[in-house]
Amino acid sequence: MITITRRILNSTKLSMNDTCDKLVIFLAKRDGIDKLVKTFQYVSKLVNWHIEATQPDIAKRFKQWEVASGLSRKAFRTGRFLTGFNALRRNPGSTNTLRILALLSNAGEMVYFFFDHFLWLSKIGTIDANLAKKMSFISAFGESVGYVFFIIADFIMLKEGIKAEGKLKRCKEESKIEEEIQKMKGDIMMRLMAVAANVADLIIGLAEIEPNPFCNHTVTLGISGLVSAWAGWYRNWPS
C-alpha cells in the first residue's frame, strides 16, 4: 500500500493536471476526507429538511446519513487538537499582535477538538450519554472563540497582503514581479476562503452556544456547513 501511494505521489510530480491524481492526494489528507464527509453531512441535512413532510421514509434515511457523517468526522479528528499546539510551537506569528491572536485562536481550537473527543464518545455510548450536551457546549464555545480570533488575524493578513501587492504593481520591472504578484493573489484568495470557512463555522458554533431562530434554522446550518466544506475543498485541493 505504501509503495502504491509513493508511485501515485511521484506520478503527480510529472502531471499535476490529472484530476484523478489530485483527488487521490486530496483524499489522502485527513482534512480532505473531513471536507468530503462534511459535504455529505450538510447535503443530507438539507435534503432531509426539504422532503421531510412529503417523503418521510426517504427523509429518515438522509437523517441517518447526516448523523453517521457527523459521528464519522469526529472519529477522523482524533488527536486533531495537537495541530493547534504544533502551530504555536512552530509558527506563532511574525508580530506580537499576530502571536497573541495565534495564541487565542489556537487555544480555542484546541479546546474545541479536545472536548469533541468526549462528545463523540458520549454520543456512541462509550461514556455517559448525559455528558453529550455539556461536552457539546464546551466544544462549541472553544470553537467559536477560536474562530473569532482566526478571522481577525486573517483580516490583518489580508490587509497586509493587499498593501504588498499594490507596492509590487507600482514597480517598473513588471516582468520580474509578475510571478510574485500571482503568488500574492493566491495567498489572498486562500485567506478569503479561510475567512468564509471560519465565519460559516462560527455560525454553526453559535447555534450550539446560544440557540436562536436564525443560526439554528436548517437552511442556515446547511448552507453554512457547505460553505465551510467547499472553502476547505478549495484550500486543500492540490495546485
PDB file of C-alpha atoms in Angstrom, residues 7-198:
ATOM      1  CA  ARG A   7       4.100   5.774  -7.017  1.00  0.00           C
ATOM      2  CA  ILE A   8       0.975   7.922  -7.155  1.00  0.00           C
ATOM      3  CA  LEU A   9       2.733  10.838  -5.443  1.00  0.00           C
ATOM      4  CA  ASN A  10       5.709  10.527  -7.788  1.00  0.00           C
ATOM      5  CA  SER A  11       3.465  10.445 -10.847  1.00  0.00           C
ATOM      6  CA  THR A  12       1.709  13.627  -9.755  1.00  0.00           C
ATOM      7  CA  LYS A  13       5.006  15.479  -9.833  1.00  0.00           C
ATOM      8  CA  LEU A  14       5.095  14.795 -13.571  1.00  0.00           C
ATOM      9  CA  SER A  15       1.428  15.522 -14.279  1.00  0.00           C
ATOM     10  CA  MET A  16      -0.396  17.610 -11.707  1.00  0.00           C
ATOM     11  CA  ASN A  17      -3.105  18.421 -14.263  1.00  0.00           C
ATOM     12  CA  ASP A  18      -4.623  14.966 -13.843  1.00  0.00           C
ATOM     13  CA  THR A  19      -7.837  15.398 -11.828  1.00  0.00           C
ATOM     14  CA  CYS A  20      -7.796  11.804 -10.600  1.00  0.00           C
ATOM     15  CA  ASP A  21      -4.262  12.224  -9.219  1.00  0.00           C
ATOM     16  CA  LYS A  22      -5.298  15.419  -7.457  1.00  0.00           C
ATOM     17  CA  LEU A  23      -8.352  13.729  -5.986  1.00  0.00           C
ATOM     18  CA  VAL A  24      -6.232  10.843  -4.659  1.00  0.00           C
ATOM     19  CA  ILE A  25      -3.864  13.313  -2.971  1.00  0.00           C
ATOM     20  CA  PHE A  26      -6.795  15.327  -1.608  1.00  0.00           C
ATOM     21  CA  LEU A  27      -8.444  12.244  -0.112  1.00  0.00           C
ATOM     22  CA  ALA A  28      -5.127  11.053   1.331  1.00  0.00           C
ATOM     23  CA  LYS A  29      -5.224  14.078   3.644  1.00  0.00           C
ATOM     24  CA  ARG A  30      -7.233  13.957   6.852  1.00  0.00           C
ATOM     25  CA  ASP A  31      -8.657  17.408   6.034  1.00  0.00           C
ATOM     26  CA  GLY A  32      -9.603  16.192   2.562  1.00  0.00           C
ATOM     27  CA  ILE A  33     -11.666  13.296   3.923  1.00  0.00           C
ATOM     28  CA  ASP A  34     -13.176  15.609   6.538  1.00  0.00           C
ATOM     29  CA  LYS A  35     -14.375  18.098   3.920  1.00  0.00           C
ATOM     30  CA  LEU A  36     -15.835  15.331   1.744  1.00  0.00           C
ATOM     31  CA  VAL A  37     -17.776  13.808   4.645  1.00  0.00           C
ATOM     32  CA  LYS A  38     -18.790  17.295   5.793  1.00  0.00           C
ATOM     33  CA  THR A  39     -20.313  17.839   2.360  1.00  0.00           C
ATOM     34  CA  PHE A  40     -22.270  14.590   2.777  1.00  0.00           C
ATOM     35  CA  GLN A  41     -23.383  15.677   6.249  1.00  0.00           C
ATOM     36  CA  TYR A  42     -24.842  19.035   5.251  1.00  0.00           C
ATOM     37  CA  VAL A  43     -26.252  17.993   1.885  1.00  0.00           C
ATOM     38  CA  SER A  44     -28.138  15.189   3.640  1.00  0.00           C
ATOM     39  CA  LYS A  45     -29.292  17.679   6.298  1.00  0.00           C
ATOM     40  CA  LEU A  46     -30.786  19.965   3.644  1.00  0.00           C
ATOM     41  CA  VAL A  47     -32.360  17.083   1.713  1.00  0.00           C
ATOM     42  CA  ASN A  48     -33.925  15.710   4.907  1.00  0.00           C
ATOM     43  CA  TRP A  49     -35.414  19.134   5.695  1.00  0.00           C
ATOM     44  CA  HIS A  50     -36.700  19.568   2.135  1.00  0.00           C
ATOM     45  CA  ILE A  51     -38.526  16.230   1.839  1.00  0.00           C
ATOM     46  CA  GLU A  52     -39.379  15.511   5.474  1.00  0.00           C
ATOM     47  CA  ALA A  53     -43.050  16.427   5.089  1.00  0.00           C
ATOM     48  CA  THR A  54     -43.629  14.796   1.691  1.00  0.00           C
ATOM     49  CA  GLN A  55     -41.396  11.687   1.810  1.00  0.00           C
ATOM     50  CA  PRO A  56     -40.750  10.841   5.469  1.00  0.00           C
ATOM     51  CA  ASP A  57     -39.247   7.389   4.778  1.00  0.00           C
ATOM     52  CA  ILE A  58     -36.585   8.746   2.427  1.00  0.00           C
ATOM     53  CA  ALA A  59     -36.050  11.757   4.699  1.00  0.00           C
ATOM     54  CA  LYS A  60     -35.289   9.364   7.562  1.00  0.00           C
ATOM     55  CA  ARG A  61     -32.531   7.734   5.502  1.00  0.00           C
ATOM     56  CA  PHE A  62     -30.939  11.097   4.820  1.00  0.00           C
ATOM     57  CA  LYS A  63     -31.184  11.952   8.521  1.00  0.00           C
ATOM     58  CA  GLN A  64     -29.309   8.744   9.322  1.00  0.00           C
ATOM     59  CA  TRP A  65     -26.684   9.673   6.739  1.00  0.00           C
ATOM     60  CA  GLU A  66     -26.319  13.097   8.349  1.00  0.00           C
ATOM     61  CA  VAL A  67     -25.876  11.626  11.845  1.00  0.00           C
ATOM     62  CA  ALA A  68     -23.440   8.949  10.643  1.00  0.00           C
ATOM     63  CA  SER A  69     -21.388  11.562   8.761  1.00  0.00           C
ATOM     64  CA  GLY A  70     -21.189  13.806  11.817  1.00  0.00           C
ATOM     65  CA  LEU A  71     -20.005  10.933  14.032  1.00  0.00           C
ATOM     66  CA  SER A  72     -17.502   9.792  11.394  1.00  0.00           C
ATOM     67  CA  ARG A  73     -15.973  13.260  11.218  1.00  0.00           C
ATOM     68  CA  LYS A  74     -15.467  13.254  14.978  1.00  0.00           C
ATOM     69  CA  ALA A  75     -13.626   9.940  14.729  1.00  0.00           C
ATOM     70  CA  PHE A  76     -11.417  11.279  11.914  1.00  0.00           C
ATOM     71  CA  ARG A  77     -10.461  14.239  14.100  1.00  0.00           C
ATOM     72  CA  THR A  78      -8.970  12.137  16.891  1.00  0.00           C
ATOM     73  CA  GLY A  79      -5.795  13.879  18.096  1.00  0.00           C
ATOM     74  CA  ARG A  80      -6.514  16.942  15.970  1.00  0.00           C
ATOM     75  CA  PHE A  81      -6.135  19.251  18.994  1.00  0.00           C
ATOM     76  CA  LEU A  82      -2.356  18.731  18.692  1.00  0.00           C
ATOM     77  CA  THR A  83      -2.400  20.696  15.418  1.00  0.00           C
ATOM     78  CA  GLY A  84      -3.027  23.957  17.254  1.00  0.00           C
ATOM     79  CA  PHE A  85      -0.300  23.188  19.784  1.00  0.00           C
ATOM     80  CA  ASN A  86       2.174  22.445  16.998  1.00  0.00           C
ATOM     81  CA  ALA A  87       1.205  25.634  15.128  1.00  0.00           C
ATOM     82  CA  LEU A  88       2.019  27.696  18.218  1.00  0.00           C
ATOM     83  CA  ARG A  89       5.256  25.795  18.710  1.00  0.00           C
ATOM     84  CA  ARG A  90       6.449  26.095  15.103  1.00  0.00           C
ATOM     85  CA  ASN A  91       4.991  29.344  13.749  1.00  0.00           C
ATOM     86  CA  PRO A  92       3.383  31.601  16.378  1.00  0.00           C
ATOM     87  CA  GLY A  93       3.383  34.674  14.124  1.00  0.00           C
ATOM     88  CA  SER A  94       5.671  37.398  12.794  1.00  0.00           C
ATOM     89  CA  THR A  95       4.468  40.231  15.071  1.00  0.00           C
ATOM     90  CA  ASN A  96       3.333  40.497  18.675  1.00  0.00           C
ATOM     91  CA  THR A  97      -0.250  41.141  17.567  1.00  0.00           C
ATOM     92  CA  LEU A  98      -0.295  38.059  15.372  1.00  0.00           C
ATOM     93  CA  ARG A  99       1.334  35.989  18.118  1.00  0.00           C
ATOM     94  CA  ILE A 100      -1.383  36.975  20.606  1.00  0.00           C
ATOM     95  CA  LEU A 101      -4.104  36.252  18.041  1.00  0.00           C
ATOM     96  CA  ALA A 102      -2.473  32.918  17.220  1.00  0.00           C
ATOM     97  CA  LEU A 103      -2.360  32.003  20.912  1.00  0.00           C
ATOM     98  CA  LEU A 104      -6.043  32.847  21.454  1.00  0.00           C
ATOM     99  CA  SER A 105      -7.309  31.304  18.222  1.00  0.00           C
ATOM    100  CA  ASN A 106      -5.333  28.075  18.512  1.00  0.00           C
ATOM    101  CA  ALA A 107      -6.172  27.745  22.206  1.00  0.00           C
ATOM    102  CA  GLY A 108      -9.873  27.959  21.332  1.00  0.00           C
ATOM    103  CA  GLU A 109      -9.455  25.417  18.562  1.00  0.00           C
ATOM    104  CA  MET A 110      -7.565  23.063  20.874  1.00  0.00           C
ATOM    105  CA  VAL A 111     -10.420  23.210  23.398  1.00  0.00           C
ATOM    106  CA  TYR A 112     -12.859  22.513  20.557  1.00  0.00           C
ATOM    107  CA  PHE A 113     -11.080  19.437  19.233  1.00  0.00           C
ATOM    108  CA  PHE A 114     -10.135  18.086  22.673  1.00  0.00           C
ATOM    109  CA  PHE A 115     -13.657  18.126  24.104  1.00  0.00           C
ATOM    110  CA  ASP A 116     -15.042  16.960  20.770  1.00  0.00           C
ATOM    111  CA  HIS A 117     -13.441  13.588  21.614  1.00  0.00           C
ATOM    112  CA  PHE A 118     -15.651  13.271  24.685  1.00  0.00           C
ATOM    113  CA  LEU A 119     -18.706  14.437  22.748  1.00  0.00           C
ATOM    114  CA  TRP A 120     -18.099  11.658  20.236  1.00  0.00           C
ATOM    115  CA  LEU A 121     -17.607   9.041  22.962  1.00  0.00           C
ATOM    116  CA  SER A 122     -20.790  10.099  24.735  1.00  0.00           C
ATOM    117  CA  LYS A 123     -22.805  10.010  21.507  1.00  0.00           C
ATOM    118  CA  ILE A 124     -21.705   6.479  20.641  1.00  0.00           C
ATOM    119  CA  GLY A 125     -22.396   5.302  24.194  1.00  0.00           C
ATOM    120  CA  THR A 126     -18.835   4.633  25.346  1.00  0.00           C
ATOM    121  CA  ILE A 127     -19.188   7.116  28.202  1.00  0.00           C
ATOM    122  CA  ASP A 128     -22.253   8.591  29.905  1.00  0.00           C
ATOM    123  CA  ALA A 129     -24.645   9.862  27.203  1.00  0.00           C
ATOM    124  CA  ASN A 130     -25.798  12.620  29.574  1.00  0.00           C
ATOM    125  CA  LEU A 131     -22.398  14.285  29.118  1.00  0.00           C
ATOM    126  CA  ALA A 132     -23.079  14.953  25.433  1.00  0.00           C
ATOM    127  CA  LYS A 133     -24.841  18.292  25.942  1.00  0.00           C
ATOM    128  CA  LYS A 134     -22.162  19.643  28.274  1.00  0.00           C
ATOM    129  CA  MET A 135     -19.298  18.466  26.059  1.00  0.00           C
ATOM    130  CA  SER A 136     -21.034  19.946  23.026  1.00  0.00           C
ATOM    131  CA  PHE A 137     -21.354  23.348  24.719  1.00  0.00           C
ATOM    132  CA  ILE A 138     -17.705  23.448  25.845  1.00  0.00           C
ATOM    133  CA  SER A 139     -16.501  22.285  22.433  1.00  0.00           C
ATOM    134  CA  ALA A 140     -18.671  24.819  20.575  1.00  0.00           C
ATOM    135  CA  PHE A 141     -17.615  27.635  22.912  1.00  0.00           C
ATOM    136  CA  GLY A 142     -13.927  26.940  22.329  1.00  0.00           C
ATOM    137  CA  GLU A 143     -14.576  26.633  18.597  1.00  0.00           C
ATOM    138  CA  SER A 144     -16.391  29.974  18.421  1.00  0.00           C
ATOM    139  CA  VAL A 145     -13.748  31.829  20.437  1.00  0.00           C
ATOM    140  CA  GLY A 146     -11.035  30.388  18.229  1.00  0.00           C
ATOM    141  CA  TYR A 147     -12.809  31.332  15.006  1.00  0.00           C
ATOM    142  CA  VAL A 148     -13.303  34.940  16.130  1.00  0.00           C
ATOM    143  CA  PHE A 149      -9.550  35.393  16.568  1.00  0.00           C
ATOM    144  CA  PHE A 150      -8.732  33.425  13.404  1.00  0.00           C
ATOM    145  CA  ILE A 151     -10.989  35.807  11.456  1.00  0.00           C
ATOM    146  CA  ILE A 152      -9.324  38.894  12.979  1.00  0.00           C
ATOM    147  CA  ALA A 153      -5.862  37.520  12.160  1.00  0.00           C
ATOM    148  CA  ASP A 154      -6.907  36.690   8.592  1.00  0.00           C
ATOM    149  CA  PHE A 155      -8.236  40.207   8.043  1.00  0.00           C
ATOM    150  CA  ILE A 156      -4.938  41.667   9.272  1.00  0.00           C
ATOM    151  CA  MET A 157      -3.004  39.391   6.922  1.00  0.00           C
ATOM    152  CA  LEU A 158      -5.380  40.247   4.068  1.00  0.00           C
ATOM    153  CA  LYS A 159      -4.798  43.953   4.608  1.00  0.00           C
ATOM    154  CA  GLU A 160      -1.032  43.465   4.622  1.00  0.00           C
ATOM    155  CA  GLY A 161      -1.195  41.257   1.533  1.00  0.00           C
ATOM    156  CA  ILE A 162      -3.239  43.776  -0.439  1.00  0.00           C
ATOM    157  CA  LYS A 163      -0.814  46.576   0.518  1.00  0.00           C
ATOM    158  CA  ALA A 164       2.190  44.474  -0.531  1.00  0.00           C
ATOM    159  CA  GLU A 165       0.515  43.610  -3.837  1.00  0.00           C
ATOM    160  CA  GLY A 166      -0.145  47.310  -4.505  1.00  0.00           C
ATOM    161  CA  LYS A 167       3.514  48.170  -3.922  1.00  0.00           C
ATOM    162  CA  LEU A 168       4.642  45.457  -6.326  1.00  0.00           C
ATOM    163  CA  LYS A 169       2.241  46.660  -9.018  1.00  0.00           C
ATOM    164  CA  ARG A 170       3.819  50.110  -8.872  1.00  0.00           C
ATOM    165  CA  CYS A 171       7.235  48.625  -9.554  1.00  0.00           C
ATOM    166  CA  LYS A 172       8.583  49.355 -13.056  1.00  0.00           C
ATOM    167  CA  GLU A 173      10.236  45.978 -13.657  1.00  0.00           C
ATOM    168  CA  GLU A 174       6.941  44.180 -14.250  1.00  0.00           C
ATOM    169  CA  SER A 175       8.468  41.090 -15.835  1.00  0.00           C
ATOM    170  CA  LYS A 176      10.353  40.280 -12.633  1.00  0.00           C
ATOM    171  CA  ILE A 177       7.449  40.732 -10.261  1.00  0.00           C
ATOM    172  CA  GLU A 178       4.590  39.130 -12.208  1.00  0.00           C
ATOM    173  CA  GLU A 179       5.216  35.743 -10.628  1.00  0.00           C
ATOM    174  CA  GLU A 180       5.352  37.294  -7.155  1.00  0.00           C
ATOM    175  CA  ILE A 181       2.063  39.121  -7.767  1.00  0.00           C
ATOM    176  CA  GLN A 182       0.368  35.887  -8.843  1.00  0.00           C
ATOM    177  CA  LYS A 183       1.637  34.212  -5.679  1.00  0.00           C
ATOM    178  CA  MET A 184       0.259  37.053  -3.565  1.00  0.00           C
ATOM    179  CA  LYS A 185      -3.115  36.812  -5.293  1.00  0.00           C
ATOM    180  CA  GLY A 186      -3.186  33.114  -4.479  1.00  0.00           C
ATOM    181  CA  ASP A 187      -2.373  33.844  -0.825  1.00  0.00           C
ATOM    182  CA  ILE A 188      -5.130  36.476  -0.682  1.00  0.00           C
ATOM    183  CA  MET A 189      -7.654  34.033  -2.139  1.00  0.00           C
ATOM    184  CA  MET A 190      -6.639  31.412   0.434  1.00  0.00           C
ATOM    185  CA  ARG A 191      -7.172  33.971   3.197  1.00  0.00           C
ATOM    186  CA  LEU A 192     -10.610  34.832   1.823  1.00  0.00           C
ATOM    187  CA  MET A 193     -11.528  31.148   1.772  1.00  0.00           C
ATOM    188  CA  ALA A 194     -10.310  30.837   5.367  1.00  0.00           C
ATOM    189  CA  VAL A 195     -12.486  33.783   6.419  1.00  0.00           C
ATOM    190  CA  ALA A 196     -15.522  32.298   4.644  1.00  0.00           C
ATOM    191  CA  ALA A 197     -14.986  28.922   6.325  1.00  0.00           C
ATOM    192  CA  ASN A 198     -14.423  30.447   9.770  1.00  0.00           C
TER     193      ASN A 198
END
